CSV table of C-alpha atoms in Angstrom, one decimal:
chain,number,residue,atom,x,y,z
A,930,MET,CA,-47.9,-38.0,-53.8
A,931,PHE,CA,-48.0,-38.9,-50.1
A,932,VAL,CA,-46.0,-42.0,-49.1
A,933,LEU,CA,-46.0,-43.6,-45.7
A,934,ASP,CA,-42.6,-44.2,-44.2
A,935,PHE,CA,-42.9,-47.7,-42.8
A,936,SER,CA,-39.4,-47.6,-41.4
A,937,LYS,CA,-40.7,-45.5,-38.5
A,938,ASP,CA,-43.0,-46.6,-35.7
A,939,LEU,CA,-46.2,-45.1,-36.9
A,940,GLY,CA,-48.1,-46.0,-33.7
A,941,ARG,CA,-45.5,-44.4,-31.3
A,942,ILE,CA,-46.8,-42.1,-28.6
A,943,GLU,CA,-45.4,-38.6,-28.3
A,944,PRO,CA,-45.7,-38.1,-24.6
A,945,HIS,CA,-46.0,-34.3,-24.5
A,946,LYS,CA,-48.0,-33.9,-27.7
A,947,GLY,CA,-51.2,-32.0,-27.0
A,948,ARG,CA,-54.7,-32.4,-28.4
A,949,PHE,CA,-54.6,-28.9,-30.1
A,950,PRO,CA,-51.9,-26.9,-31.8
A,951,PRO,CA,-49.2,-25.8,-29.3
A,952,LYS,CA,-49.9,-22.1,-29.6
A,953,PHE,CA,-53.5,-22.7,-28.8
A,954,GLU,CA,-52.6,-24.8,-25.7
A,955,GLU,CA,-50.2,-22.1,-24.5
A,956,ALA,CA,-53.0,-19.6,-24.6
A,957,LEU,CA,-55.4,-22.0,-22.9
A,958,PHE,CA,-52.8,-22.6,-20.1
A,959,PHE,CA,-52.4,-18.9,-19.5
A,960,LEU,CA,-56.2,-18.5,-19.2
A,961,LEU,CA,-56.4,-21.4,-16.8
A,962,LEU,CA,-54.2,-19.6,-14.3
A,963,ALA,CA,-57.0,-17.2,-13.6
A,964,PRO,CA,-59.2,-18.1,-10.5
A,965,TRP,CA,-62.3,-19.2,-12.4
A,966,GLU,CA,-63.4,-21.4,-9.6
A,967,HIS,CA,-63.7,-18.2,-7.4
A,968,TRP,CA,-65.4,-16.1,-10.1
A,969,THR,CA,-68.2,-18.5,-10.9
A,970,THR,CA,-71.5,-18.0,-9.2
A,971,LEU,CA,-72.5,-21.6,-9.8
A,972,PRO,CA,-69.7,-23.8,-8.3
A,973,GLU,CA,-72.1,-26.7,-8.0
A,974,GLY,CA,-72.5,-26.6,-11.8
A,975,ASP,CA,-69.1,-26.0,-13.3
A,976,TRP,CA,-66.0,-24.2,-12.0
A,977,ARG,CA,-65.0,-23.3,-15.5
A,978,GLY,CA,-65.7,-19.8,-16.7
A,979,PHE,CA,-65.7,-20.9,-20.3
A,980,ARG,CA,-65.8,-24.0,-22.6
A,981,LEU,CA,-64.3,-25.0,-25.9
A,982,PRO,CA,-67.2,-26.1,-28.1
A,983,TRP,CA,-64.8,-26.4,-31.1
A,984,VAL,CA,-61.4,-25.2,-32.3
A,985,HIS,CA,-60.9,-24.1,-35.9
A,986,THR,CA,-57.3,-24.4,-37.3
A,987,VAL,CA,-56.2,-22.5,-40.4
A,988,ASP,CA,-53.3,-24.0,-42.3
A,989,SER,CA,-51.0,-21.8,-44.3
A,990,ASP,CA,-50.0,-24.7,-46.6
A,991,LEU,CA,-51.4,-23.9,-50.1
A,992,PHE,CA,-51.8,-27.6,-50.7
A,993,VAL,CA,-54.1,-28.2,-47.7
A,994,ARG,CA,-57.8,-27.9,-48.4
A,995,LEU,CA,-59.3,-25.0,-46.3
A,996,THR,CA,-62.3,-26.0,-44.2
A,997,ALA,CA,-65.1,-23.6,-43.3
A,998,PRO,CA,-65.3,-22.6,-39.6
A,999,PRO,CA,-68.2,-24.2,-37.7
A,1000,SER,CA,-71.4,-22.2,-37.7
A,1001,PRO,CA,-72.1,-20.1,-34.5
A,1002,TYR,CA,-75.5,-21.8,-34.4
A,1003,THR,CA,-73.8,-24.9,-33.3
A,1004,LEU,CA,-73.3,-23.2,-29.9
A,1005,SER,CA,-75.9,-23.3,-27.2
A,1006,TRP,CA,-78.4,-20.6,-27.3
A,1007,ASN,CA,-81.2,-19.3,-24.9
A,1008,GLU,CA,-84.3,-17.5,-25.7
A,1009,TYR,CA,-84.3,-14.0,-24.1
A,1010,THR,CA,-87.3,-11.7,-23.7
A,1011,TYR,CA,-87.2,-8.0,-22.6
A,1012,ASP,CA,-89.2,-4.8,-22.7
A,1013,ASP,CA,-88.2,-2.4,-25.4
A,1014,GLY,CA,-89.1,0.6,-23.4
A,1015,TYR,CA,-92.1,1.5,-25.6
A,1016,GLY,CA,-94.6,-0.9,-24.3
A,1017,GLY,CA,-93.5,-3.7,-26.7
A,1018,THR,CA,-91.8,-7.0,-26.0
A,1019,VAL,CA,-88.7,-8.2,-27.9
A,1020,GLU,CA,-87.7,-11.8,-28.1
A,1021,GLU,CA,-84.3,-12.9,-29.3
A,1022,GLU,CA,-81.7,-15.6,-28.9
A,1023,ARG,CA,-78.5,-15.1,-27.1
A,1024,PRO,CA,-75.5,-17.4,-26.6
A,1025,VAL,CA,-75.5,-19.3,-23.2
A,1026,GLU,CA,-73.3,-17.5,-20.8
A,1027,PHE,CA,-71.5,-18.8,-17.6
A,1028,PRO,CA,-72.6,-16.6,-14.7
A,1029,LEU,CA,-69.6,-15.0,-13.1
A,1030,ASP,CA,-69.1,-12.7,-10.1
A,1031,ASP,CA,-68.8,-9.0,-10.8
A,1032,ALA,CA,-65.2,-9.1,-9.6
A,1033,VAL,CA,-64.2,-10.6,-12.9
A,1034,LYS,CA,-64.7,-7.2,-14.5
A,1035,THR,CA,-61.9,-5.7,-12.5
A,1036,GLU,CA,-59.6,-8.8,-12.0
A,1037,LEU,CA,-59.6,-10.4,-15.5
A,1038,PRO,CA,-57.9,-7.4,-17.2
A,1039,ILE,CA,-54.7,-8.0,-15.2
A,1040,TRP,CA,-54.3,-11.1,-17.4
A,1041,ASP,CA,-52.7,-8.9,-20.0
A,1042,GLN,CA,-49.6,-9.0,-22.3
A,1043,GLY,CA,-47.3,-8.1,-19.3
A,1044,ARG,CA,-48.5,-11.1,-17.3
A,1045,TRP,CA,-48.3,-13.3,-20.4
A,1046,ALA,CA,-44.6,-12.4,-20.6
A,1047,ILE,CA,-44.1,-13.4,-17.0
A,1048,VAL,CA,-45.7,-16.8,-17.6
A,1049,GLU,CA,-43.8,-17.4,-20.8
A,1050,ALA,CA,-40.5,-16.6,-19.0
A,1051,ALA,CA,-41.4,-18.9,-16.1
A,1052,LYS,CA,-42.1,-21.8,-18.4
A,1053,LYS,CA,-38.4,-21.6,-19.7
A,1054,CYS,CA,-37.0,-22.1,-16.1
A,1055,GLU,CA,-36.0,-25.2,-14.3
A,1056,LEU,CA,-39.2,-25.4,-12.3
A,1057,PHE,CA,-41.3,-26.1,-15.4
A,1058,GLU,CA,-39.1,-28.8,-16.9
A,1059,THR,CA,-41.8,-31.4,-15.9
A,1060,PRO,CA,-45.1,-31.6,-17.7
A,1061,ILE,CA,-47.0,-29.1,-15.5
A,1062,VAL,CA,-48.6,-27.2,-18.4
A,1063,HIS,CA,-49.7,-30.6,-20.0
A,1064,PHE,CA,-51.6,-31.8,-17.1
A,1065,LEU,CA,-53.3,-28.5,-16.2
A,1066,VAL,CA,-54.6,-28.2,-19.7
A,1067,ARG,CA,-55.7,-31.9,-19.8
A,1068,ALA,CA,-57.6,-31.3,-16.5
A,1069,PHE,CA,-59.6,-28.5,-18.2
A,1070,LEU,CA,-60.3,-30.7,-21.3
A,1071,ALA,CA,-61.3,-33.8,-19.2
A,1072,GLU,CA,-64.4,-34.6,-17.3
A,1073,GLY,CA,-65.2,-36.4,-14.0
A,1074,ILE,CA,-62.5,-38.6,-12.5
A,1075,ASP,CA,-60.0,-37.9,-15.3
A,1076,GLU,CA,-60.2,-34.2,-14.6
A,1077,PHE,CA,-59.7,-34.9,-10.9
A,1078,LEU,CA,-56.7,-37.1,-11.5
A,1079,ALA,CA,-55.2,-34.6,-13.9
A,1080,HIS,CA,-55.3,-31.9,-11.3
A,1081,ILE,CA,-53.6,-34.0,-8.7
A,1082,THR,CA,-51.0,-35.1,-11.3
A,1083,THR,CA,-50.4,-31.3,-12.0
A,1084,ILE,CA,-49.4,-30.9,-8.4
A,1085,GLU,CA,-47.2,-34.0,-8.5
A,1086,ALA,CA,-45.5,-32.8,-11.6
A,1087,ALA,CA,-44.9,-29.4,-10.0
A,1088,LEU,CA,-43.5,-30.5,-6.7
A,1089,GLY,CA,-42.6,-34.2,-6.9
A,1090,LEU,CA,-39.1,-35.6,-7.2
A,1091,ARG,CA,-37.8,-39.0,-8.4
A,1092,ALA,CA,-35.8,-39.0,-5.1
A,1093,ASP,CA,-39.0,-39.2,-3.2
A,1094,TYR,CA,-39.3,-42.8,-4.1
A,1095,GLN,CA,-35.7,-43.7,-5.0
A,1096,LYS,CA,-33.3,-42.8,-2.2
A,1097,SER,CA,-30.3,-43.2,-4.4
A,1098,PHE,CA,-31.2,-40.0,-6.3
A,1099,ARG,CA,-31.2,-37.8,-3.2
A,1100,ASN,CA,-28.6,-35.2,-3.1
A,1101,GLY,CA,-26.3,-35.0,0.0
A,1102,PRO,CA,-27.5,-35.9,3.5
A,1103,ASP,CA,-31.3,-36.4,3.6
A,1104,ARG,CA,-32.6,-34.0,6.3
A,1105,HIS,CA,-36.1,-35.7,6.1
A,1106,LYS,CA,-35.3,-39.3,5.6
A,1107,ARG,CA,-38.1,-40.5,7.9
A,1108,MET,CA,-40.8,-38.7,5.8
A,1109,ARG,CA,-42.9,-40.8,3.5
A,1110,PRO,CA,-43.2,-39.6,-0.2
A,1111,THR,CA,-46.7,-38.3,0.4
A,1112,ASP,CA,-45.6,-36.3,3.5
A,1113,ARG,CA,-42.7,-34.8,1.5
A,1114,MET,CA,-45.4,-33.6,-1.0
A,1115,ARG,CA,-47.4,-32.2,1.8
A,1116,GLY,CA,-44.4,-30.5,3.2
A,1117,ARG,CA,-43.6,-28.8,-0.2
A,1118,VAL,CA,-47.2,-27.7,-0.6
A,1119,ALA,CA,-47.1,-26.1,2.8
A,1120,GLY,CA,-43.7,-24.6,2.1
A,1121,LEU,CA,-44.9,-23.1,-1.2
A,1122,LEU,CA,-48.3,-21.9,-0.1
A,1123,GLY,CA,-47.3,-20.9,3.4
A,1124,ASP,CA,-49.5,-23.0,5.7
A,1125,ARG,CA,-50.6,-26.5,6.8
A,1126,HIS,CA,-54.2,-26.0,5.5
A,1127,HIS,CA,-53.2,-26.5,1.9
A,1128,ALA,CA,-51.0,-29.4,2.8
A,1129,ASP,CA,-53.9,-31.1,4.5
A,1130,GLN,CA,-56.0,-30.5,1.4
A,1131,TYR,CA,-53.4,-32.2,-0.7
A,1132,GLY,CA,-53.4,-35.1,1.7
A,1133,GLN,CA,-57.1,-35.5,1.5
A,1134,LEU,CA,-57.1,-35.3,-2.3
A,1135,PHE,CA,-54.2,-37.8,-2.5
A,1136,ASP,CA,-56.1,-40.3,-0.4
A,1137,ILE,CA,-59.1,-40.1,-2.8
A,1138,ARG,CA,-56.7,-40.6,-5.8
A,1139,SER,CA,-55.1,-43.6,-4.1
A,1140,ALA,CA,-58.4,-45.1,-3.3
A,1141,PHE,CA,-59.4,-45.0,-6.9
A,1142,LEU,CA,-56.2,-46.2,-8.4
A,1143,HIS,CA,-55.8,-49.1,-5.9
A,1144,GLY,CA,-59.3,-50.3,-6.2
A,1145,ARG,CA,-60.3,-49.5,-2.6
A,1146,THR,CA,-64.0,-48.9,-1.7
A,1147,MET,CA,-64.7,-45.3,-2.2
A,1148,ARG,CA,-67.6,-42.8,-2.1
A,1149,ASP,CA,-68.4,-40.3,-4.8
A,1150,ILE,CA,-66.1,-37.4,-5.1
A,1151,SER,CA,-68.0,-34.2,-4.0
A,1152,THR,CA,-68.2,-31.0,-6.0
A,1153,GLN,CA,-66.2,-29.4,-3.2
A,1154,GLU,CA,-63.4,-31.8,-3.6
A,1155,GLN,CA,-63.4,-31.5,-7.3
A,1156,VAL,CA,-63.1,-27.7,-7.0
A,1157,MET,CA,-60.5,-28.1,-4.3
A,1158,ALA,CA,-58.3,-30.1,-6.6
A,1159,ARG,CA,-58.6,-27.5,-9.3
A,1160,SER,CA,-57.9,-24.6,-6.9
A,1161,LEU,CA,-54.9,-26.2,-5.3
A,1162,ALA,CA,-53.4,-27.2,-8.7
A,1163,ARG,CA,-53.8,-23.6,-9.9
A,1164,GLN,CA,-52.4,-22.0,-6.8
A,1165,VAL,CA,-49.3,-24.3,-6.9
A,1166,VAL,CA,-48.6,-23.4,-10.5
A,1167,GLU,CA,-49.2,-19.8,-9.9
A,1168,GLU,CA,-46.8,-19.7,-6.9
A,1169,LEU,CA,-44.1,-21.5,-9.0
A,1170,ILE,CA,-44.4,-18.8,-11.6
A,1171,LEU,CA,-44.0,-16.1,-8.9
A,1172,ALA,CA,-41.0,-18.0,-7.4
A,1173,SER,CA,-39.3,-18.0,-10.8
A,1174,LYS,CA,-39.8,-14.3,-11.1
A,1175,THR,CA,-38.6,-13.5,-7.6
A,1176,ALA,CA,-35.1,-15.1,-7.9
A,1177,PRO,CA,-33.3,-17.3,-10.6
A,1178,VAL,CA,-33.7,-21.0,-9.9
A,1179,ILE,CA,-30.5,-22.9,-10.7
A,1180,SER,CA,-31.6,-26.3,-9.5
A,1181,ARG,CA,-35.2,-27.7,-9.3
A,1182,ASP,CA,-34.1,-30.3,-6.8
A,1183,ASP,CA,-32.5,-27.7,-4.5
A,1184,PHE,CA,-35.6,-25.4,-4.8
A,1185,LEU,CA,-37.9,-28.2,-3.8
A,1186,ASP,CA,-35.7,-29.4,-1.0
A,1187,GLY,CA,-35.8,-25.8,0.3
A,1188,LEU,CA,-39.6,-25.9,0.2
A,1189,LEU,CA,-39.6,-29.1,2.2
A,1190,ASP,CA,-37.3,-27.6,4.9
A,1191,VAL,CA,-39.8,-24.8,5.3
A,1192,GLY,CA,-42.9,-27.0,5.0
A,1193,ALA,CA,-41.7,-29.7,7.4
A,1194,THR,CA,-42.0,-27.2,10.2
A,1195,LEU,CA,-45.6,-26.4,9.3
A,1196,ILE,CA,-47.1,-29.9,9.1
């Protein structure tokens, strides 16, 4: 018999709990590190190279009733007609496919077990102690402004520090005490990705985010800006993974301070 424990807060929020089982979201995060926004041939339609129409979970608990997986006919299908080579015409239905560039055939295979091991190792280091994975996955699962905000928050989770807003948490002498929090973020983006261009992209996207959150008059967010947010978030996360592989990171604060030292000279 199932009994509710009313001594616990049943309505509590677990901040890092995902929508799907953890193993599934780990695999989804790994796939989202691939440059789908560059592979798609229809960027005006959707930067994603795939969708999740449904997720079927199997429980090993013998007392949990098994559910049948959804029918493949719940997917989207297109009618397809072709010549059979003998003068006849064949009509059939095929699942709807996202059109991708031919480069995906040679580039996608590098996302293999070896790369998986690199990503999993990176997630255990200091640079991933913030909810980077959480927000990159949320961005994929969301739509519209929620997707856009989740991508910006991914960057902030990756490169932001509490000390940016609270000076008492800054370690040692502050070499950039005149820099605003947003400029500190721009500096770290530049330091990580190696140029001012990406820092300016972050500044542009952050201004849009701030206009929305603070109720300022704003125009529609363009497809270009939507894809820019996705691409910048992905590149930031990918570079953090590479950084964790290059050398051990003892302190996240020191690493980000080092990025700011480099980036401050670029912006």
